[in-house]
PDB file of C-alpha atoms in Angstrom:
ATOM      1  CA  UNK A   1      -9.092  -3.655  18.253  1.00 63.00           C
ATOM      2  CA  UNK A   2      -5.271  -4.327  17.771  1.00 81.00           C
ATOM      3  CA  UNK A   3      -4.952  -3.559  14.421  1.00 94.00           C
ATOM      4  CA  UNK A   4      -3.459  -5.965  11.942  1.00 97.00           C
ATOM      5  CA  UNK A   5      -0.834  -7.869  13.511  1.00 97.00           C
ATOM      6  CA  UNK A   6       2.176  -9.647  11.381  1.00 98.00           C
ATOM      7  CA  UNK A   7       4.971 -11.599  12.650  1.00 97.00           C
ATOM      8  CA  UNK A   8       8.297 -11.154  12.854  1.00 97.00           C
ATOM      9  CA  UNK A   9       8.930  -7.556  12.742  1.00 97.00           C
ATOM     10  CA  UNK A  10      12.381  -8.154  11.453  1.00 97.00           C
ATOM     11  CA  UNK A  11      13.568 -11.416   9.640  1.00 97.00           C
ATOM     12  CA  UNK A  12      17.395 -11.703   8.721  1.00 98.00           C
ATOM     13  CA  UNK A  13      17.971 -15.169   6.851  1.00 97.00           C
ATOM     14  CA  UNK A  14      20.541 -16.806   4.785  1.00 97.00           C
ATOM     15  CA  UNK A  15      20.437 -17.418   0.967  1.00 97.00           C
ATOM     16  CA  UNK A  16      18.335 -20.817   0.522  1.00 97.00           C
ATOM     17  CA  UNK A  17      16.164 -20.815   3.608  1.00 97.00           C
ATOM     18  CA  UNK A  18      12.582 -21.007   3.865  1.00 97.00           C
ATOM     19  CA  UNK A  19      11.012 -17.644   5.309  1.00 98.00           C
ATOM     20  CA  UNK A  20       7.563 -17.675   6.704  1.00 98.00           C
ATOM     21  CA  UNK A  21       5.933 -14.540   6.993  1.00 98.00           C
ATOM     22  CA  UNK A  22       2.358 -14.298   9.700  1.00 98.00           C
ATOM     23  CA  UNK A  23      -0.450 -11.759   9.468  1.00 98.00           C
ATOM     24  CA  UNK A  24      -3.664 -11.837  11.613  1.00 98.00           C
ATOM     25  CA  UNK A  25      -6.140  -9.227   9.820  1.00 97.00           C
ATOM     26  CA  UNK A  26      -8.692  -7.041  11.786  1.00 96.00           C
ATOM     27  CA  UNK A  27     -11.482  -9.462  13.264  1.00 94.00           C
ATOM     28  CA  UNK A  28     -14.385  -8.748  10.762  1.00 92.00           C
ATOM     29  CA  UNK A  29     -12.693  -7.889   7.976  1.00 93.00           C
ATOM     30  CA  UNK A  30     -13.295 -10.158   4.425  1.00 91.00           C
ATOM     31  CA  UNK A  31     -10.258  -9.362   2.342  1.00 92.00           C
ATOM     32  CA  UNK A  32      -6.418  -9.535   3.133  1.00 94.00           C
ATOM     33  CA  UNK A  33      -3.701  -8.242   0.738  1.00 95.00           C
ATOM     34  CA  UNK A  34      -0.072  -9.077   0.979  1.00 97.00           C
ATOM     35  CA  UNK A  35       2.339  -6.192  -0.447  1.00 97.00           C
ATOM     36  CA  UNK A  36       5.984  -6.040  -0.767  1.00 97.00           C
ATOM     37  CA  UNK A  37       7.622  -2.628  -0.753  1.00 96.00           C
ATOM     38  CA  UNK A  38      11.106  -1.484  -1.896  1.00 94.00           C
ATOM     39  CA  UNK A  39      12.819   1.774  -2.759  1.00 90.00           C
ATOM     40  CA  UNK A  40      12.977   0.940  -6.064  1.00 88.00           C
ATOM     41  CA  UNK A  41       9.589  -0.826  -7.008  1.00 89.00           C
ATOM     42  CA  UNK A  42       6.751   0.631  -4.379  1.00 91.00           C
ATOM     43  CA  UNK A  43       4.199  -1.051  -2.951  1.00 94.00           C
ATOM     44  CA  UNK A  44       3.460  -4.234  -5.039  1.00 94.00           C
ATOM     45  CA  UNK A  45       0.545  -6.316  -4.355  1.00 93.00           C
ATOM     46  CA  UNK A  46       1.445  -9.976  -4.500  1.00 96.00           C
ATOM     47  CA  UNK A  47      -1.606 -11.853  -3.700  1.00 95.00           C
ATOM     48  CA  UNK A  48      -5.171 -10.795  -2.009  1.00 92.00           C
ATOM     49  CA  UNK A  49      -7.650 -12.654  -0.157  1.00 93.00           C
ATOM     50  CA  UNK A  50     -11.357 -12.274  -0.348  1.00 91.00           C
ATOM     51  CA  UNK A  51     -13.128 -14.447   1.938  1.00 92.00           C
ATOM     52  CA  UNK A  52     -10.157 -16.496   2.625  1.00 94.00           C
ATOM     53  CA  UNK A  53     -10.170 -17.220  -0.727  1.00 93.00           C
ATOM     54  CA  UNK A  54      -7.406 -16.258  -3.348  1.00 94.00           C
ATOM     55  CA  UNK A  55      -8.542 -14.066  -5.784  1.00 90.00           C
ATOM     56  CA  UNK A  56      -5.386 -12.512  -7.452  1.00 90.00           C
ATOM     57  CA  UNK A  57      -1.999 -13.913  -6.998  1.00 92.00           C
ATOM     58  CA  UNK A  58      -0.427 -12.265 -10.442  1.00 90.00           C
ATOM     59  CA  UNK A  59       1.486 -10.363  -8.252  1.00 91.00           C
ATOM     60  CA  UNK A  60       3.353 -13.258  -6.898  1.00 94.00           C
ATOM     61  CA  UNK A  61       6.789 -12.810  -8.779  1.00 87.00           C
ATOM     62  CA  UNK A  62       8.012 -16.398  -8.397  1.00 85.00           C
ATOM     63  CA  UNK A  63       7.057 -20.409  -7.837  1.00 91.00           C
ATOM     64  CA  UNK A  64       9.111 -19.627  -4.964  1.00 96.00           C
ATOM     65  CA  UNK A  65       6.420 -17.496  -3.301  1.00 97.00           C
ATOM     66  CA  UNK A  66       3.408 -18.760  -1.725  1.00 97.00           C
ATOM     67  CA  UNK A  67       0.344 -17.860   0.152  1.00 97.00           C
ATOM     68  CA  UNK A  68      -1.885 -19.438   2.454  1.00 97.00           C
ATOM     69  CA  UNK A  69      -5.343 -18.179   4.140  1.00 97.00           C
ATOM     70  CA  UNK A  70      -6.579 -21.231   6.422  1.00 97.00           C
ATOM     71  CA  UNK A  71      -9.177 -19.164   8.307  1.00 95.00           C
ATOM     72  CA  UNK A  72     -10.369 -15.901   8.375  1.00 94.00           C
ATOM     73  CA  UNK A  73      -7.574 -14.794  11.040  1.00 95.00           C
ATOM     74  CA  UNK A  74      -4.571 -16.173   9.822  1.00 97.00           C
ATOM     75  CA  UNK A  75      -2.792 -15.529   6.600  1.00 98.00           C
ATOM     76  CA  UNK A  76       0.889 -16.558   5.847  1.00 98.00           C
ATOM     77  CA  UNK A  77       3.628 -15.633   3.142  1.00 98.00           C
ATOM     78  CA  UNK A  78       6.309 -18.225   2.511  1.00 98.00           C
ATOM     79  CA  UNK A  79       9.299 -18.164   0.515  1.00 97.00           C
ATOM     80  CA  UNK A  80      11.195 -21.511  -0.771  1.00 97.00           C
ATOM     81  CA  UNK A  81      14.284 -21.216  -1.488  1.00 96.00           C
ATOM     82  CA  UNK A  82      14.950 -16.921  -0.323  1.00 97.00           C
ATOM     83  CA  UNK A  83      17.274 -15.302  -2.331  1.00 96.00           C
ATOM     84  CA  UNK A  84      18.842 -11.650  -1.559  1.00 97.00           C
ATOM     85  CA  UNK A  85      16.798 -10.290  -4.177  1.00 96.00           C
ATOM     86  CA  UNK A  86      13.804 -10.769  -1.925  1.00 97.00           C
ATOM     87  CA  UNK A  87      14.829  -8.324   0.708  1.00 97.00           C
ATOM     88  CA  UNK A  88      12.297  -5.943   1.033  1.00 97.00           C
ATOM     89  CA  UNK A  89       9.720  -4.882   3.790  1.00 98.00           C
ATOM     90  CA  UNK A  90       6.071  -7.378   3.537  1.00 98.00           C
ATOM     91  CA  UNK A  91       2.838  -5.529   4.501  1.00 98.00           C
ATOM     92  CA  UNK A  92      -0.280  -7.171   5.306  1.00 97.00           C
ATOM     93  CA  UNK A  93      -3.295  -5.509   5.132  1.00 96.00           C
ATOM     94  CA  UNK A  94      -7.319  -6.117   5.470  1.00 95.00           C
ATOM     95  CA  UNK A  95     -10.431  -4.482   4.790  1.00 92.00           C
ATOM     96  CA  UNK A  96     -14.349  -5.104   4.998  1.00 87.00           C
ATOM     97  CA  UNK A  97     -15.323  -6.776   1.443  1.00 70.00           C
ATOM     98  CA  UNK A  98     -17.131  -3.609   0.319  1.00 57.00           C
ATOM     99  CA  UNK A  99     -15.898  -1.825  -2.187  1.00 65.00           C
ATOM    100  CA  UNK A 100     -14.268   1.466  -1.386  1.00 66.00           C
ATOM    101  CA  UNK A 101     -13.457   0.643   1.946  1.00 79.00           C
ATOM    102  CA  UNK A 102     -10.100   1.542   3.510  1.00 88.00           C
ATOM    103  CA  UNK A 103      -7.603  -0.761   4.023  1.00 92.00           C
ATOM    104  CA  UNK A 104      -5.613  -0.892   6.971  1.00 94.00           C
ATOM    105  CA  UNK A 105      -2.236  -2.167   7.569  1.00 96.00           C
ATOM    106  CA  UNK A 106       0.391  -3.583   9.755  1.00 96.00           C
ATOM    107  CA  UNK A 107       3.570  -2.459  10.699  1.00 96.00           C
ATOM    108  CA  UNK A 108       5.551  -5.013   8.168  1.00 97.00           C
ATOM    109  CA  UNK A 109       7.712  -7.377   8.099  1.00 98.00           C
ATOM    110  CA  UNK A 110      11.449  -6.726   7.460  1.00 98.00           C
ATOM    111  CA  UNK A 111      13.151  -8.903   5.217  1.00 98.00           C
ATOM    112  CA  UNK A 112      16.468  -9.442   4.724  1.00 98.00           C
ATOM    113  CA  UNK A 113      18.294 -12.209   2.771  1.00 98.00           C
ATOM    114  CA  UNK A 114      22.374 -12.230   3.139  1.00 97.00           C
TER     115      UNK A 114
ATOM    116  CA  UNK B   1      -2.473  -4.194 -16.344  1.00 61.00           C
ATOM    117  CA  UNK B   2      -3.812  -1.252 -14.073  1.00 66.00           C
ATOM    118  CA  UNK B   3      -1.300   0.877 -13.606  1.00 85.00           C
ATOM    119  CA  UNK B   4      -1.310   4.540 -11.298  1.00 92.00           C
ATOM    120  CA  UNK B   5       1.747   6.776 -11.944  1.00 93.00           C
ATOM    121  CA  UNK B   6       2.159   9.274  -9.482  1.00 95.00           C
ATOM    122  CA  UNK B   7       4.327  12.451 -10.494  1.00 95.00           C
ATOM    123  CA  UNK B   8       6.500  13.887  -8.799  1.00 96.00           C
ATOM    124  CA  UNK B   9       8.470  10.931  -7.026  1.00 94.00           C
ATOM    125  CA  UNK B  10      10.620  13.425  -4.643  1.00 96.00           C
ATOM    126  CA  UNK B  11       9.652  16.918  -3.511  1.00 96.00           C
ATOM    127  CA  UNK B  12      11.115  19.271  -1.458  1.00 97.00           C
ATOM    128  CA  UNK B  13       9.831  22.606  -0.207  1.00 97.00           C
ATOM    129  CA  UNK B  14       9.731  25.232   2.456  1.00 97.00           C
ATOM    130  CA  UNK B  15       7.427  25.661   4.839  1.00 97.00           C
ATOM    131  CA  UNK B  16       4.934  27.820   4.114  1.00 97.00           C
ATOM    132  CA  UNK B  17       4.869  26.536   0.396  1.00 97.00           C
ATOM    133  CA  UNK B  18       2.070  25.046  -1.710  1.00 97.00           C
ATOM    134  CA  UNK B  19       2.594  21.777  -3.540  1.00 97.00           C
ATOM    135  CA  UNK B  20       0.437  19.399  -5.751  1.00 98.00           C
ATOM    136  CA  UNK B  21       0.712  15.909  -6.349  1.00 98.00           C
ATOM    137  CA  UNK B  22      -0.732  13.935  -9.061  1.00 97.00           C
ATOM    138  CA  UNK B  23      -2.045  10.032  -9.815  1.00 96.00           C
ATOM    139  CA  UNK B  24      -2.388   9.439 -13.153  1.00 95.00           C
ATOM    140  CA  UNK B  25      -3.779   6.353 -14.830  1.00 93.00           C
ATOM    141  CA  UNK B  26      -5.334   4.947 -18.250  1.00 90.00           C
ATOM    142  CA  UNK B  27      -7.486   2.347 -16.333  1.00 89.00           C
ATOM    143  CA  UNK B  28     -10.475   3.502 -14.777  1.00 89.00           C
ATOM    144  CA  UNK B  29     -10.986   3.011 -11.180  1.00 88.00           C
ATOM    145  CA  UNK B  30     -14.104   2.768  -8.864  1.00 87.00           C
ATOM    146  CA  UNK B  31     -12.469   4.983  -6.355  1.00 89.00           C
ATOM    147  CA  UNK B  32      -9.298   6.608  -5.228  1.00 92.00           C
ATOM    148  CA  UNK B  33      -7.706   6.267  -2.302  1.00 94.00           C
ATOM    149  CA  UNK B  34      -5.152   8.531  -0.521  1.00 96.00           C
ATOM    150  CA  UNK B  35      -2.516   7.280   1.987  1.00 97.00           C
ATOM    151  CA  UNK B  36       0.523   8.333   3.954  1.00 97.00           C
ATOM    152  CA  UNK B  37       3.379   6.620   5.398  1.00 96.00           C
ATOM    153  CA  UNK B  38       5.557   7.144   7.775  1.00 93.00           C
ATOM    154  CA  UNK B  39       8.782   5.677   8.659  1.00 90.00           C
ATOM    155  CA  UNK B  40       8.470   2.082   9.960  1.00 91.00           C
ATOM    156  CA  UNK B  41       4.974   2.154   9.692  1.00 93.00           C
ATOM    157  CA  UNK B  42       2.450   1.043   6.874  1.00 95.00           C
ATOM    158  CA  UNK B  43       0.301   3.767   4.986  1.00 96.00           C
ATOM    159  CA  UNK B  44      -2.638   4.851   6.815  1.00 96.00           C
ATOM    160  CA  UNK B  45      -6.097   6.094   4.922  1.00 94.00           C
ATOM    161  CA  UNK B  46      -6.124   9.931   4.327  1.00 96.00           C
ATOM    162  CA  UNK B  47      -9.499   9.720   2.080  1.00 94.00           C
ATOM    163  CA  UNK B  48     -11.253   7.906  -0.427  1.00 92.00           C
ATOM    164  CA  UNK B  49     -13.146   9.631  -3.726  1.00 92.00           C
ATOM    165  CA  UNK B  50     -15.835   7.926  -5.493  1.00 90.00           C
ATOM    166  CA  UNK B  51     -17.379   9.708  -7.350  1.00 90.00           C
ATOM    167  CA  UNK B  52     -16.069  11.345 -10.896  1.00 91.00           C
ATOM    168  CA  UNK B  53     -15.386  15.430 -10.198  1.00 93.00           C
ATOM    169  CA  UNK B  54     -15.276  15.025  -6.414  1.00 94.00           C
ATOM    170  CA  UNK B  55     -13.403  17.201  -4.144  1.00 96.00           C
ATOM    171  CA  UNK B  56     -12.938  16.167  -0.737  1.00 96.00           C
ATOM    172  CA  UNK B  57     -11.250  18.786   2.386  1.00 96.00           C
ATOM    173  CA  UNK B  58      -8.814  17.535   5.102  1.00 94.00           C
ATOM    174  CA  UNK B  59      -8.143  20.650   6.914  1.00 95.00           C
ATOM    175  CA  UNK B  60      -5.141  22.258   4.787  1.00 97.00           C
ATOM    176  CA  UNK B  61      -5.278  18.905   1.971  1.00 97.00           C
ATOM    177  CA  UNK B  62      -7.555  19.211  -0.784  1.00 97.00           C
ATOM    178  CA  UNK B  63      -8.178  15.717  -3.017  1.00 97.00           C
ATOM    179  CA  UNK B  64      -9.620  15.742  -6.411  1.00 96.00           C
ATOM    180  CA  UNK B  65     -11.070  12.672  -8.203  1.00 94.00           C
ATOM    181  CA  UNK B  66     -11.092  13.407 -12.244  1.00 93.00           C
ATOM    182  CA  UNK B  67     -14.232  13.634 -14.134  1.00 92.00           C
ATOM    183  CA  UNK B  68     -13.419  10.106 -15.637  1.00 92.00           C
ATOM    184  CA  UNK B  69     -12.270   8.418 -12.477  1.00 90.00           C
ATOM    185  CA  UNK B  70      -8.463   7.858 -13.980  1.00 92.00           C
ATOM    186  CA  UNK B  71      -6.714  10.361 -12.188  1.00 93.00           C
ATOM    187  CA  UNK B  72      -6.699  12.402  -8.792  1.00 95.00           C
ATOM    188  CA  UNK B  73      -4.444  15.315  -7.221  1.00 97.00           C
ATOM    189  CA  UNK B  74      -3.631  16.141  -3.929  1.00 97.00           C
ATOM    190  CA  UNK B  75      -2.797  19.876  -2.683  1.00 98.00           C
ATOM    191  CA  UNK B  76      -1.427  20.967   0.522  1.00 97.00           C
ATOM    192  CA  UNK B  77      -2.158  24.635   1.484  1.00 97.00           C
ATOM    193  CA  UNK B  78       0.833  26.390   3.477  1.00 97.00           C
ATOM    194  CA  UNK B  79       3.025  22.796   4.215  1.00 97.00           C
ATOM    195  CA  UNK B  80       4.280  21.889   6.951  1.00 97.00           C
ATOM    196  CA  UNK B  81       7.139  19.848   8.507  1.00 96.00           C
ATOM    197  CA  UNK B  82       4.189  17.714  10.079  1.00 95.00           C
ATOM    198  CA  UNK B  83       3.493  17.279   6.582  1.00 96.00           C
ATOM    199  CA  UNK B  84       6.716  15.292   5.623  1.00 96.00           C
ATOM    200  CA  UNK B  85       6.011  11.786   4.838  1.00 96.00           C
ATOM    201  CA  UNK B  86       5.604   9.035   1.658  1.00 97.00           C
ATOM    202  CA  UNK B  87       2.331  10.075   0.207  1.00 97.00           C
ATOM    203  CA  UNK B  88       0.644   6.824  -1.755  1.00 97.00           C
ATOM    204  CA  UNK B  89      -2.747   6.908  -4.185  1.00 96.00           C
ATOM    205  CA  UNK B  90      -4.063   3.671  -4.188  1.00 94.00           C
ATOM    206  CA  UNK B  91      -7.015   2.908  -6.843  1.00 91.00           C
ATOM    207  CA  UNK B  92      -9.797   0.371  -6.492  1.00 86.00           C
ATOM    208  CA  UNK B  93     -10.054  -1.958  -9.269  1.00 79.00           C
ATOM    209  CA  UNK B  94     -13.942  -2.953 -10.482  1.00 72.00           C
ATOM    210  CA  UNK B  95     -15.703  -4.985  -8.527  1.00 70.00           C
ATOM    211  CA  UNK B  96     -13.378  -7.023  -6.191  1.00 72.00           C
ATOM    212  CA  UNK B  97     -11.913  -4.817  -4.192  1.00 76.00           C
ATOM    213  CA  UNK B  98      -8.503  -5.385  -5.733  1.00 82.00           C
ATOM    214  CA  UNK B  99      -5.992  -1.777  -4.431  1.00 87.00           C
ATOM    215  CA  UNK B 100      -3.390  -1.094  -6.244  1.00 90.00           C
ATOM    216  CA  UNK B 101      -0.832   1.565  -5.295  1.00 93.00           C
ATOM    217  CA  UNK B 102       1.066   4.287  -7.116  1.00 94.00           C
ATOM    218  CA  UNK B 103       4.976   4.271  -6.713  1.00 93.00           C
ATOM    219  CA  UNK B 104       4.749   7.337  -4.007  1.00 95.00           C
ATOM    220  CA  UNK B 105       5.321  10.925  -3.252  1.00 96.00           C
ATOM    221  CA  UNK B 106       8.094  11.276  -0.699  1.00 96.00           C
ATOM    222  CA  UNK B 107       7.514  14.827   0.756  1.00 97.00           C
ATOM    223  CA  UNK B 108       9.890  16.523   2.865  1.00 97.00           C
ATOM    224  CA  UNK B 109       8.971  20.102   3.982  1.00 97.00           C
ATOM    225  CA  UNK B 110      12.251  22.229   5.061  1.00 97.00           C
ATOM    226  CA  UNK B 111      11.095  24.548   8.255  1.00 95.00           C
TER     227      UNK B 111
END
């Protein structure tokens, strides 16, 4: 298997743009988290998936965030309008819907807003 | 709010040396999970404790899972500079399968 795959690797964008951010979980696997990580905050969950459906999205920090999960292989972050303070690194991640099971994770998105 | 505070944020040490880490929470959690990052990469699963009191082995890592499933350590025997890395606890909330992660260990072991 090819792991979980997001897309792009690195995103530079301007102030006011829309940023769309792709993830493709493990085939099999029931529930997909998105995460942002920074120095100064960790690794915050924004919003997770179970099933394709949203379960918990009180991570999202703004309107400006949303999150999509059309089918079970596709999951997408967008951001309307970005703003600087959004630069950060976005993981996806995706695990079997059991409880206790790992999750495993792609290599991130880098994100930053000038 | 479930929160997991991980203590100490930064350590450095010499090879040889032996180090805990701890995850501390006031939420209980159905398990505990252990990752570690490195650079450019996202965390990958060291181990996962269920059960309340259980002590897993990985080689020269030892992981702990408290007696009321709100906290967990991690000790490394003899470190070393393969050991460097961000190390993340990550606990399962209830029944949904909902991870949440601590803020991070960022271990750097001098040789």
């Amino acid at each position: 298997d090819a792991g979980v795959i997001q897309s792009p690797r690195h995103e530079v964008t301007e102030m006011g743009q829309e940023v769309t951010l792709r993830c493709k979980p493990i085939s099999g696997h029931n529930s997909l988290f998105w995460y942002r990580q920074t120095m100064m905050r960790g690794l915050e969950l924004l919003i997770y998936f179970n099933n394709n459906v949203p379960i918990d999205d009180s991570g999202m920090p703004e309107d400006r965030f949303s999150a999509k999960m059309p089918n079970a292989s596709f999951s997408t972050l967008k951001i309307q309008p970005s703003e600087p303070r959004d630069s950060a690194v976005y993981f996806c991640a995706s695990s079997r819907t059991a409880v206790n099971t790992e999750a495993f994770f792609g290599q991130g998105t880098r994100l930053t807003v000038v | 709010t479930q929160l997991l505070e991980q203590s100490p944020q930064f350590l450095s040490i010499q090879e040889g040396e032996n180090l805990t880490v701890y995850c501390n929470s006031s939420s209980v959690f159905s398990s505990l999970q252990w990752y570690r990052q490195e650079p450019g990469e996202g965390p990958v699963l060291l181990v996962t404790v269920v059960t309340g009191g259980e002590v897993k082995k990985l080689k020269r890592l030892t992981f702990q899972f408290g007696d009321a499933r709100k906290d967990s350590s991690l000790h490394i025997t003899a470190a070393q500079p393969g050991d460097t890395g961000l190390y993340l606890c990550a606990g399962v909330a209830g029944n949904t399968g909902k991870l949440i992660f601590g803020q991070g260990t960022t271990l750097q072991v001098k040789p």
